[in-house]
mmCIF file of C-alpha atoms and ligand atoms in Angstrom:
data_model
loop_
_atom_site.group_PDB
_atom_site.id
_atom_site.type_symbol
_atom_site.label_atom_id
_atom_site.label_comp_id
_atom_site.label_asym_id
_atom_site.label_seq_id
_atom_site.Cartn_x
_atom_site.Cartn_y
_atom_site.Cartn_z
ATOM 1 C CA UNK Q 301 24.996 -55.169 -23.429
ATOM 2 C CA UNK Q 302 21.860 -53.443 -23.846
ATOM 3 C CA UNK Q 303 21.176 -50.774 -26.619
ATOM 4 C CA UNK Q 304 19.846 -48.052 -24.661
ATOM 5 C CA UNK Q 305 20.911 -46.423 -21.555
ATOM 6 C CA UNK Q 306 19.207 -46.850 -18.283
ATOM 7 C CA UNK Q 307 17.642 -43.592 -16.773
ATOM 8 C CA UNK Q 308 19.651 -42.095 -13.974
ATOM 9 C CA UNK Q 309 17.014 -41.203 -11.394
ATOM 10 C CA UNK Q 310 16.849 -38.226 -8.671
ATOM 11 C CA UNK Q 311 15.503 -38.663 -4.893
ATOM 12 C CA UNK Q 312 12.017 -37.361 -5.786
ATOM 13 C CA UNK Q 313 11.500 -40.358 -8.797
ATOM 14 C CA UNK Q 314 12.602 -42.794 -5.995
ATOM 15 C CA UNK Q 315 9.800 -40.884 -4.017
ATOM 16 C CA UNK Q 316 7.615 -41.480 -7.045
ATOM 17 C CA UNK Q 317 8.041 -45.402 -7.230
ATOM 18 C CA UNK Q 318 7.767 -45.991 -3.554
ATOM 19 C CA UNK Q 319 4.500 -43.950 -3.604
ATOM 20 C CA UNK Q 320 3.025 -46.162 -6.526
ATOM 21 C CA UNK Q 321 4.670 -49.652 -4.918
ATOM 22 C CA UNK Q 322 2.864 -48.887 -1.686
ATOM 23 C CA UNK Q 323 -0.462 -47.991 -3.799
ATOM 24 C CA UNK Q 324 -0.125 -51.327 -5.739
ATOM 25 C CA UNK Q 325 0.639 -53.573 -2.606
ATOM 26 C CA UNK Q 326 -2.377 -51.925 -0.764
ATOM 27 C CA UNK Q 327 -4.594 -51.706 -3.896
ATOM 28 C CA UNK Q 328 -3.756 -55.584 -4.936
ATOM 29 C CA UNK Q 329 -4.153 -56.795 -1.582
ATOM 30 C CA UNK Q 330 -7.800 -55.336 -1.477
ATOM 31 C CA UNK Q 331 -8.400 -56.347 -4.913
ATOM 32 C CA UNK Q 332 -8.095 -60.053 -4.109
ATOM 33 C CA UNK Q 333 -9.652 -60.168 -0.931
ATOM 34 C CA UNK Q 334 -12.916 -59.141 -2.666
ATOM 35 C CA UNK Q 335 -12.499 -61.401 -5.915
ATOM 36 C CA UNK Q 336 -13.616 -64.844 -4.723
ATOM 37 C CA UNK Q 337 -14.794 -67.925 -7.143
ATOM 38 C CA UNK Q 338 -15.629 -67.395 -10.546
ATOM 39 C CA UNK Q 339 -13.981 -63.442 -10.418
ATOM 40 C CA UNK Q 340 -11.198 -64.329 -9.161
ATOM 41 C CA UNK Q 341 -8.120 -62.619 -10.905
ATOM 42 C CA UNK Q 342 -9.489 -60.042 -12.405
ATOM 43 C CA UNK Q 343 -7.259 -57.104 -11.586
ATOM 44 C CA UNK Q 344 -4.705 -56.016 -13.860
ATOM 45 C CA UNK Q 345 -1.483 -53.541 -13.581
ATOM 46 C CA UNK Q 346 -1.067 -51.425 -16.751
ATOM 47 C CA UNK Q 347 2.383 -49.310 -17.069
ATOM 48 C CA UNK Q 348 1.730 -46.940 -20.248
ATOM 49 C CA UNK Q 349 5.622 -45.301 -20.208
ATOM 50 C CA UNK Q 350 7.228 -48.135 -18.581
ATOM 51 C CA UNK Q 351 10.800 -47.577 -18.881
ATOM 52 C CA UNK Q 352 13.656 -50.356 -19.147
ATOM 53 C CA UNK Q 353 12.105 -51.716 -15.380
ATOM 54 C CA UNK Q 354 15.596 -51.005 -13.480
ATOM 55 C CA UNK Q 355 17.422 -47.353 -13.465
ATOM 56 C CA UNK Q 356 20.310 -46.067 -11.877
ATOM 57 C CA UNK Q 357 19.852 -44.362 -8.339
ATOM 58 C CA UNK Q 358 21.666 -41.137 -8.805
ATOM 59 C CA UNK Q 359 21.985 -40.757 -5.168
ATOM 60 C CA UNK Q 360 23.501 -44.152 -4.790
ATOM 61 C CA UNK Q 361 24.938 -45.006 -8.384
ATOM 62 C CA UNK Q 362 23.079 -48.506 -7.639
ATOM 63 C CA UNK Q 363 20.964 -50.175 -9.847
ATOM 64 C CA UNK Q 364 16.858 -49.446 -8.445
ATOM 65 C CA UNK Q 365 13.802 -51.095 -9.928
ATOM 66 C CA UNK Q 366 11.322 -49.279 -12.075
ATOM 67 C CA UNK Q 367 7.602 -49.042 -11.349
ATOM 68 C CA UNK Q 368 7.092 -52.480 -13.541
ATOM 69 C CA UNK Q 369 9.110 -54.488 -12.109
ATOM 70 C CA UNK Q 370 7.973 -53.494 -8.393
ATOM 71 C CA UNK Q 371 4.601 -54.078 -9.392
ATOM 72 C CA UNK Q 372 5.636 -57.295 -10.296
ATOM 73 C CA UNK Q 373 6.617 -58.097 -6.596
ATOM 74 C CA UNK Q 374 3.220 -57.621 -5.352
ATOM 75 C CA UNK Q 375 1.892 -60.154 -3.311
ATOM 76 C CA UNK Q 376 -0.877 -61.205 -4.599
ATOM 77 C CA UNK Q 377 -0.229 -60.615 -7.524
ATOM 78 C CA UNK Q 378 -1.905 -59.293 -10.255
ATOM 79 C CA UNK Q 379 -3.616 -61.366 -12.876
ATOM 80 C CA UNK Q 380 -2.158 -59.902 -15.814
ATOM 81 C CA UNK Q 381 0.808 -56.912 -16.691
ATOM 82 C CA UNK Q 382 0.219 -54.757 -19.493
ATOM 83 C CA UNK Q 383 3.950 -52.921 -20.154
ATOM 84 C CA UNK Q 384 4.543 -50.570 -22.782
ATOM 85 C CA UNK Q 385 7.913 -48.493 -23.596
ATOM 86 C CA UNK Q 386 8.848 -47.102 -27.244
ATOM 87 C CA UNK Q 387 11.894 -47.624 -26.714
ATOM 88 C CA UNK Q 388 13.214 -50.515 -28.599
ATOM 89 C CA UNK Q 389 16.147 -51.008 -26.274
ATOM 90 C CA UNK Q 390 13.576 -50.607 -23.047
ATOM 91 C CA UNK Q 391 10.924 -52.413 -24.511
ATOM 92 C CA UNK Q 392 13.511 -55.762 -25.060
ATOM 93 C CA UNK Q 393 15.141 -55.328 -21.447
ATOM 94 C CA UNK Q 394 11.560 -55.375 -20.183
ATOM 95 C CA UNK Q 395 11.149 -58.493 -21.732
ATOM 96 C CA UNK Q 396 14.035 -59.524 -20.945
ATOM 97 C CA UNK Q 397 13.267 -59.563 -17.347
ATOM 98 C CA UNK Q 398 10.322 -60.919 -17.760
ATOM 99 C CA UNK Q 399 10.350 -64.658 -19.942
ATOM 100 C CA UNK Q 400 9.699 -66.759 -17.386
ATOM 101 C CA UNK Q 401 6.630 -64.763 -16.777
ATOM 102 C CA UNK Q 402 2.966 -65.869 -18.905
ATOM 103 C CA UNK Q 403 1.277 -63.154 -16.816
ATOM 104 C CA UNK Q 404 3.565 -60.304 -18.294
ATOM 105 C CA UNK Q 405 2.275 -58.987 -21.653
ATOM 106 C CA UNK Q 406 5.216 -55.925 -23.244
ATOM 107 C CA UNK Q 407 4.635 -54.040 -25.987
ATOM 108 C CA UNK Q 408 6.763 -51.658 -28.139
ATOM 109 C CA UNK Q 409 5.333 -48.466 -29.376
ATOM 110 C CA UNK Q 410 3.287 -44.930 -28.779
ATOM 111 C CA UNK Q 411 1.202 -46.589 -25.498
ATOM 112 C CA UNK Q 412 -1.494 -44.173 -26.850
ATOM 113 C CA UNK Q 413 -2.942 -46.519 -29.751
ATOM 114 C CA UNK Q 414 -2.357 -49.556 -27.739
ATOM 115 C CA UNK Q 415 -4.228 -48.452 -24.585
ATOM 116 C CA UNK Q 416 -7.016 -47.087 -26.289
ATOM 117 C CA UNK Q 417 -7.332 -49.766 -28.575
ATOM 118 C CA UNK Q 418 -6.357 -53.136 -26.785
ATOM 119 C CA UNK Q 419 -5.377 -52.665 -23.235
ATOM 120 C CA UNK Q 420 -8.285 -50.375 -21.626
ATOM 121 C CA UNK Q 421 -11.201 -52.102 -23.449
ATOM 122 C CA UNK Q 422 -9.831 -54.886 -21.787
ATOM 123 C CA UNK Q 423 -11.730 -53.487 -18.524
ATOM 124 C CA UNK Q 424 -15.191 -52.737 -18.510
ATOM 125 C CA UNK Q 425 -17.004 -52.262 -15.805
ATOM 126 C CA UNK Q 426 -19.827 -55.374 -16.701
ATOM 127 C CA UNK Q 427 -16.827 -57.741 -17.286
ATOM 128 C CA UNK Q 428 -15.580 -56.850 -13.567
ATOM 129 C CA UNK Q 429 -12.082 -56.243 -14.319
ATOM 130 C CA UNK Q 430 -10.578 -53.620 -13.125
ATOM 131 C CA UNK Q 431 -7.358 -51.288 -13.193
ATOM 132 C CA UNK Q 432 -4.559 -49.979 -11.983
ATOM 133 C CA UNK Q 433 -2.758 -47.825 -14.467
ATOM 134 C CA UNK Q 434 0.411 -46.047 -14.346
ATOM 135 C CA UNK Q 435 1.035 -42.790 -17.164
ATOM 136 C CA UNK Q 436 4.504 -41.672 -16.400
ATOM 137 C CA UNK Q 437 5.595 -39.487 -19.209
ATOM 138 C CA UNK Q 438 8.810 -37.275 -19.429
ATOM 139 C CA UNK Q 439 6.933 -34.458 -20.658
ATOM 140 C CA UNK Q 440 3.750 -34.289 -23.143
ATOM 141 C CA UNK Q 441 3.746 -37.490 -24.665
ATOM 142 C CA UNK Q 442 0.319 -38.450 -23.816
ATOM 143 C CA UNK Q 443 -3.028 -38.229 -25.597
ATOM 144 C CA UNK Q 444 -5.606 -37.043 -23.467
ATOM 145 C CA UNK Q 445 -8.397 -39.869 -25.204
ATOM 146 C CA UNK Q 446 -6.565 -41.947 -22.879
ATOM 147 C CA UNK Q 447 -7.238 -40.142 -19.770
ATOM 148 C CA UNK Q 448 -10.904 -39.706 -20.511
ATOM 149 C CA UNK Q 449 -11.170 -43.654 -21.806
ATOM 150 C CA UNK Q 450 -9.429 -44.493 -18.205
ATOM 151 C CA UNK Q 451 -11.939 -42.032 -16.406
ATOM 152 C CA UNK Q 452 -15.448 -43.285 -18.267
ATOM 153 C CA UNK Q 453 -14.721 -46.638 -17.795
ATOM 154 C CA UNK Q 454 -14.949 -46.120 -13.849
ATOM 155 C CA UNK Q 455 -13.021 -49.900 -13.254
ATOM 156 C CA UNK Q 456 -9.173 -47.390 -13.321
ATOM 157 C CA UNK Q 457 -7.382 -46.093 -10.839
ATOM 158 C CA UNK Q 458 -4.479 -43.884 -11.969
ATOM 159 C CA UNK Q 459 -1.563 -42.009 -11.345
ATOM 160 C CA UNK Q 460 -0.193 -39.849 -13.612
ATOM 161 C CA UNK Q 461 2.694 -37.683 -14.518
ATOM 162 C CA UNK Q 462 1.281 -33.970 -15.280
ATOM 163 C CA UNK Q 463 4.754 -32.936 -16.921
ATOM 164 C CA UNK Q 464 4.681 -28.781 -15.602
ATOM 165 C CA UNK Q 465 8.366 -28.442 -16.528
ATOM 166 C CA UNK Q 466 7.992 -29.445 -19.986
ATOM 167 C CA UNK Q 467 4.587 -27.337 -19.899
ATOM 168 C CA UNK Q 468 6.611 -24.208 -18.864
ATOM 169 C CA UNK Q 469 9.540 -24.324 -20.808
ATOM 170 C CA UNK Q 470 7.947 -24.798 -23.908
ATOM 171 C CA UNK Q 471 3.683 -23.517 -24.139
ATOM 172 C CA UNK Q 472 2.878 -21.361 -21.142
ATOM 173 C CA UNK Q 473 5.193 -18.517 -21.892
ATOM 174 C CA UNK Q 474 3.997 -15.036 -20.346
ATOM 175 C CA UNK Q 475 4.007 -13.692 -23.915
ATOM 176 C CA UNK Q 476 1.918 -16.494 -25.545
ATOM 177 C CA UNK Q 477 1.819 -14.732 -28.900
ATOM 178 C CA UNK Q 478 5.400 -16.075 -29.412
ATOM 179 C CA UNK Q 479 4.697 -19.965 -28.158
ATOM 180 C CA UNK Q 480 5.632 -22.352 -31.338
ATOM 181 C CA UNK Q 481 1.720 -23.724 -32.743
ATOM 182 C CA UNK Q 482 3.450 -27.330 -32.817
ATOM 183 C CA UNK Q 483 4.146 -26.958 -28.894
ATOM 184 C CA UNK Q 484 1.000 -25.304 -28.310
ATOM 185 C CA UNK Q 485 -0.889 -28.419 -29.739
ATOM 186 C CA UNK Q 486 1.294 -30.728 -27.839
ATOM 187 C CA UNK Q 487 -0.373 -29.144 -24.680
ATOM 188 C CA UNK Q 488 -3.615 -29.062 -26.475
ATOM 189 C CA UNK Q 489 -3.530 -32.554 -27.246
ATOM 190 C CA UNK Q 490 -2.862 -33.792 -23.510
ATOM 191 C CA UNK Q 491 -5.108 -31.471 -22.012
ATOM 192 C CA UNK Q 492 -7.798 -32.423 -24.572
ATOM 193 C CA UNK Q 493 -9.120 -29.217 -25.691
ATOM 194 C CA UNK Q 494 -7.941 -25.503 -25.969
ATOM 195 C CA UNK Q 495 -9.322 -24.401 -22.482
ATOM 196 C CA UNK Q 496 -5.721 -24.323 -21.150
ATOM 197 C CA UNK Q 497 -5.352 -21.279 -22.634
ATOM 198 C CA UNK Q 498 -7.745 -19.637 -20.439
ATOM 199 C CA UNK Q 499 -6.829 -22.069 -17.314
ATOM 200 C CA UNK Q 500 -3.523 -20.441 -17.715
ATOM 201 C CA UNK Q 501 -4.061 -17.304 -18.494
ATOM 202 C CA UNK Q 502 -5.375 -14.263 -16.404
ATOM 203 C CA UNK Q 503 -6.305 -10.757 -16.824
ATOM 204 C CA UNK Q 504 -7.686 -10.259 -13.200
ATOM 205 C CA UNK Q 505 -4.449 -9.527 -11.735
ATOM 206 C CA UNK Q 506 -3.722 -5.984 -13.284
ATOM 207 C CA UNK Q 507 -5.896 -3.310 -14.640
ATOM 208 C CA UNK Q 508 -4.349 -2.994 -18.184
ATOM 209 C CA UNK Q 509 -6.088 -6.157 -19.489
ATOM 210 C CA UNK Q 510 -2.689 -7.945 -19.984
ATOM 211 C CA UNK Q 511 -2.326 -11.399 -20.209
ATOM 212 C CA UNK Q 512 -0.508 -12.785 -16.909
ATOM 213 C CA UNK Q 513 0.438 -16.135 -16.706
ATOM 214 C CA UNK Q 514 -1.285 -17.908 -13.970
ATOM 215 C CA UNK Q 515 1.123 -20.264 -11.032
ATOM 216 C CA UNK Q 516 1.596 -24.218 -11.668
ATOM 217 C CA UNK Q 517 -1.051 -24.792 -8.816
ATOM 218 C CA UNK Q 518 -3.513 -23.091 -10.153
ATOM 219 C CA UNK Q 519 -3.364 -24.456 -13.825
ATOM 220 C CA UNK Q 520 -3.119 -28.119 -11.701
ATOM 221 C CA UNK Q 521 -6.054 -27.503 -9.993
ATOM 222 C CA UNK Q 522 -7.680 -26.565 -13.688
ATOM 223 C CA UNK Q 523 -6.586 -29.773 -15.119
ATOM 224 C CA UNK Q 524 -7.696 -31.940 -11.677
ATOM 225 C CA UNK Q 525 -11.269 -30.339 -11.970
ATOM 226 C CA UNK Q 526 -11.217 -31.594 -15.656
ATOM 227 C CA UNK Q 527 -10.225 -35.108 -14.394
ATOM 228 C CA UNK Q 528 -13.401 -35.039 -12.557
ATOM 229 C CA UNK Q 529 -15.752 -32.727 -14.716
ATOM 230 C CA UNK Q 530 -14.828 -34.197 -18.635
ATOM 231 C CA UNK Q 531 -12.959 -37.558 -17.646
ATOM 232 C CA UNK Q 532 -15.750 -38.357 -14.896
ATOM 233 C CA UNK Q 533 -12.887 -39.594 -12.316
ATOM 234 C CA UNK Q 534 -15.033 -39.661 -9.139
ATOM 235 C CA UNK Q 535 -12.327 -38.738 -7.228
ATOM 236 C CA UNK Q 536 -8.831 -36.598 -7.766
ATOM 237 C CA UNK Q 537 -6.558 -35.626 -4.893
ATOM 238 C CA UNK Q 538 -4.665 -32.469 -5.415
ATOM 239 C CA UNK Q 539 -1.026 -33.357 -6.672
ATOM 240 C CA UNK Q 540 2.369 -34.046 -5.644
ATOM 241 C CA UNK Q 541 5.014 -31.711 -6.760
ATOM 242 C CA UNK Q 542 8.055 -33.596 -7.832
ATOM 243 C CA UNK Q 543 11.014 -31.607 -7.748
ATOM 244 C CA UNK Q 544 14.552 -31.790 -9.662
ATOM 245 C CA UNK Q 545 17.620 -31.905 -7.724
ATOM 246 C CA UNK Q 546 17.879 -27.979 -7.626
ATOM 247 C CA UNK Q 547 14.538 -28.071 -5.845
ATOM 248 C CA UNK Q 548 12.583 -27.209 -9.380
ATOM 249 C CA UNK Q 549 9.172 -28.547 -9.672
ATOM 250 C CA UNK Q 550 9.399 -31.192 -13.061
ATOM 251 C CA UNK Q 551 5.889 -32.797 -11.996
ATOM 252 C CA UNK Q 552 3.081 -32.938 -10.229
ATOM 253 C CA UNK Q 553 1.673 -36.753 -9.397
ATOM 254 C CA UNK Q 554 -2.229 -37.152 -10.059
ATOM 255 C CA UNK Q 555 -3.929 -39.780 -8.421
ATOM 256 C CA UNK Q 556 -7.495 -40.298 -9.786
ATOM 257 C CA UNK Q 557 -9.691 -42.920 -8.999
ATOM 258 C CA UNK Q 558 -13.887 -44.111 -9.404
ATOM 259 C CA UNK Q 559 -13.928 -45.365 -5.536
ATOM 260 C CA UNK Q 560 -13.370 -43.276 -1.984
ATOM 261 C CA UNK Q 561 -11.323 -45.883 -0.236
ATOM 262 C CA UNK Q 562 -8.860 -45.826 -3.225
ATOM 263 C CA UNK Q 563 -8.721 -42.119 -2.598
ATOM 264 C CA UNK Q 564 -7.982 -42.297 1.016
ATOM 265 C CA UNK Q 565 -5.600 -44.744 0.753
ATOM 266 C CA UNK Q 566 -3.740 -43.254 -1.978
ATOM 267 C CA UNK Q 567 -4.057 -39.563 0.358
ATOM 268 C CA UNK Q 568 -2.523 -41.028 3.296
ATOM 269 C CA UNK Q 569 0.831 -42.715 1.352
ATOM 270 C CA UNK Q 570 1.324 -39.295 -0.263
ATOM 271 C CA UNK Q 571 1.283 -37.169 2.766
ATOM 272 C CA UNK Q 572 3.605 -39.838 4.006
ATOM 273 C CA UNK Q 573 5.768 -39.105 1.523
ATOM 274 C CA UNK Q 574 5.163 -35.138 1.037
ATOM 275 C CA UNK Q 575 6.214 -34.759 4.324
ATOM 276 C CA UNK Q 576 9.184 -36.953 3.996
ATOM 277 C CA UNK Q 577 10.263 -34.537 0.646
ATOM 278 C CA UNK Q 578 9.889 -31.423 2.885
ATOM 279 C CA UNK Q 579 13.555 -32.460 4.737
ATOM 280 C CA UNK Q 580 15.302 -33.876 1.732
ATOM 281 C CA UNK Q 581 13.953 -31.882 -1.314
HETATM 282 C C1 SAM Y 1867 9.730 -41.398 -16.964
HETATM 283 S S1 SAM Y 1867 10.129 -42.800 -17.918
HETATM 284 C C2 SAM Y 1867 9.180 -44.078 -17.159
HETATM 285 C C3 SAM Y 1867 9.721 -44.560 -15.857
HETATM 286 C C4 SAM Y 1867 8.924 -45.663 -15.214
HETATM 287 N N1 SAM Y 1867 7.506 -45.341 -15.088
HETATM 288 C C5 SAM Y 1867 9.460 -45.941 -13.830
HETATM 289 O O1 SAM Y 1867 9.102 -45.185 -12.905
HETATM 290 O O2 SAM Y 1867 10.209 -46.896 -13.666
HETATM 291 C C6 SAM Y 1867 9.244 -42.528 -19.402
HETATM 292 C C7 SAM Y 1867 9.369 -43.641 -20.440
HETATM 293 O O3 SAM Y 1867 8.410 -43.391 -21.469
HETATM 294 C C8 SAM Y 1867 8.933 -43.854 -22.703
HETATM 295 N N2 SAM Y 1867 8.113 -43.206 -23.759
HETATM 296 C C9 SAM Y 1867 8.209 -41.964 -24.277
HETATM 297 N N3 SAM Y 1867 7.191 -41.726 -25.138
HETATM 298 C C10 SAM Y 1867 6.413 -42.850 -25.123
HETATM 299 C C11 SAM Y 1867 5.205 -43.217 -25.784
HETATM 300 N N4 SAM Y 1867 4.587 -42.383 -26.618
HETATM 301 N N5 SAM Y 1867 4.677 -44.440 -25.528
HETATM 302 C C12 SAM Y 1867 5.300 -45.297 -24.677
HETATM 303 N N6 SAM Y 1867 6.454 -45.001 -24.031
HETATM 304 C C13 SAM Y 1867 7.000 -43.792 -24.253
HETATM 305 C C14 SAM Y 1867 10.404 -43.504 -22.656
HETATM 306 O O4 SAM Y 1867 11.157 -44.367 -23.493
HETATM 307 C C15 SAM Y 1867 10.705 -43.725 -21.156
HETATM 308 O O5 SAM Y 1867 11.236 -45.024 -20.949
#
């Protein structure tokens, strides 16, 4: 038996890994069509939270892969996988799953270290490698050095987890005098600076100069013009809300990417998808 538990998963995390399985299929399928003779396989899948790479459907009480082990069902493949979990437990299931596979690399740890310090420099742009990269936190586990790494290096294209629920419950309190400074500089530390505080933050709204708390789109659409602005993604779309089973948002879903066609692609799968969650949400 393993020693961990396998996540139990809503409707709108299924959502989530069809979304990125449909991404990887399209974005691998491009990939190597254009890599021919001496760069050929030179696209890689990188999973920074990868979980145990099978959960438990919730709606179903069946077993349901993870985004690791869908991506390794893409045909064609891709020429290396790059899976991290800190989970002990996850981290040996993962590998687990994976023995008979060379092309599988897991690692067990913080995915922050290891992506800034092995996996990402693995892609520069002269080398022609390039990307696809999954950051699928719970909440705000992630250092933003690894978003801005993934943006400069223009060879990524991303999706990523912006957790709002844990942002909520625990920074962006309308009173933000009485926020904890440790959960303040978890925010601060996956946002990348302190400008949050005046993304999220309004006195426009009432003529006492009080502090209002701003809505989760428009702190989003603070953090997607960073993505662009300070990471230099080329392109962001404007994210998916994922929603808990009492119709809560928990997340929004970035996709950021260096190339147009990556951007279109990725825009047409989620308003597949967004207008699927509008009946079952
Ligand atoms: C939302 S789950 C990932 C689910 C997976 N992407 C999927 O869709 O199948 C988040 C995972 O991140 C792991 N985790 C939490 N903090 C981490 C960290 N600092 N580095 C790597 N993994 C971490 C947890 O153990 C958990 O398995």
């Amino acid at each position: 038996m393993p020693d961990f538990r396998f996540d139990e998963i809503g409707y709108w995390s299924e959502v989530k890994l069809a979304i990125i399985k449909e991404y990887a299929h399209a974005y691998s399928t491009i990939m190597a069509a254009a890599e021919r003779g001496p760069l050929r396989n030179r696209h890689i899948y990188i999973d920074g939270f990868a979980g145990a790479g099978i959960h438990i459907s919730k709606n179903t009480r069946e077993f349901v892969s993870g985004s690791p082990l869908n991506a390794l069902l893409v045909e064609p493949p891709f020429s290396e996988y790059h899976l991290i979990d800190l989970n002990k437990g996850k981290a040996a299931n993962l590998r687990e799953l994976t023995r008979d596979r060379p092309d599988v690399h897991v690692y067990e740890g913080d995915c922050n270290p290891i992506l800034l310090d092995r996996i990402l420099p693995k892609v520069q742009f002269s080398t022609y490698r390039r990307a696809l990269c999954i950051l699928d936190p719970y909440g705000l586990h992630l250092d933003w050095k690894v978003i801005e790494k993934a943006g400069k290096l223009e060879t990524v294209d991303m999706f990523l987890n912006f957790p709002v629920m844990d942002m909520n419950m625990n920074v962006l309190w309308r009173n933000p005098d009485a926020v904890d400074a440790g959960q303040a500089r978890r925010l601060t530390r996956f946002w990348g600076d302190e400008s949050w505080r005046q993304a999220a933050y309004t006195t426009d709204s009432n003529l006492f100069g009080f502090e209002e708390k701003v809505d989760n789109a428009a702190v989003a659409e603070a953090f997607r013009k960073r993505l662009i602005e300070v990471a230099g993604f080329k392109n962001v779309l404007s994210p998916m809300p994922m929603r808990n089973d009492q119709g809560g948002i928990v997340y929004l879903l970035f996709f950021a990417s260096a190339k147009n066609t990556a951007n279109k692609i990725a825009n047409d799968i989620f308003r597949k998808y967004g207008s699927r969650g509008e009946t079952n949400g």
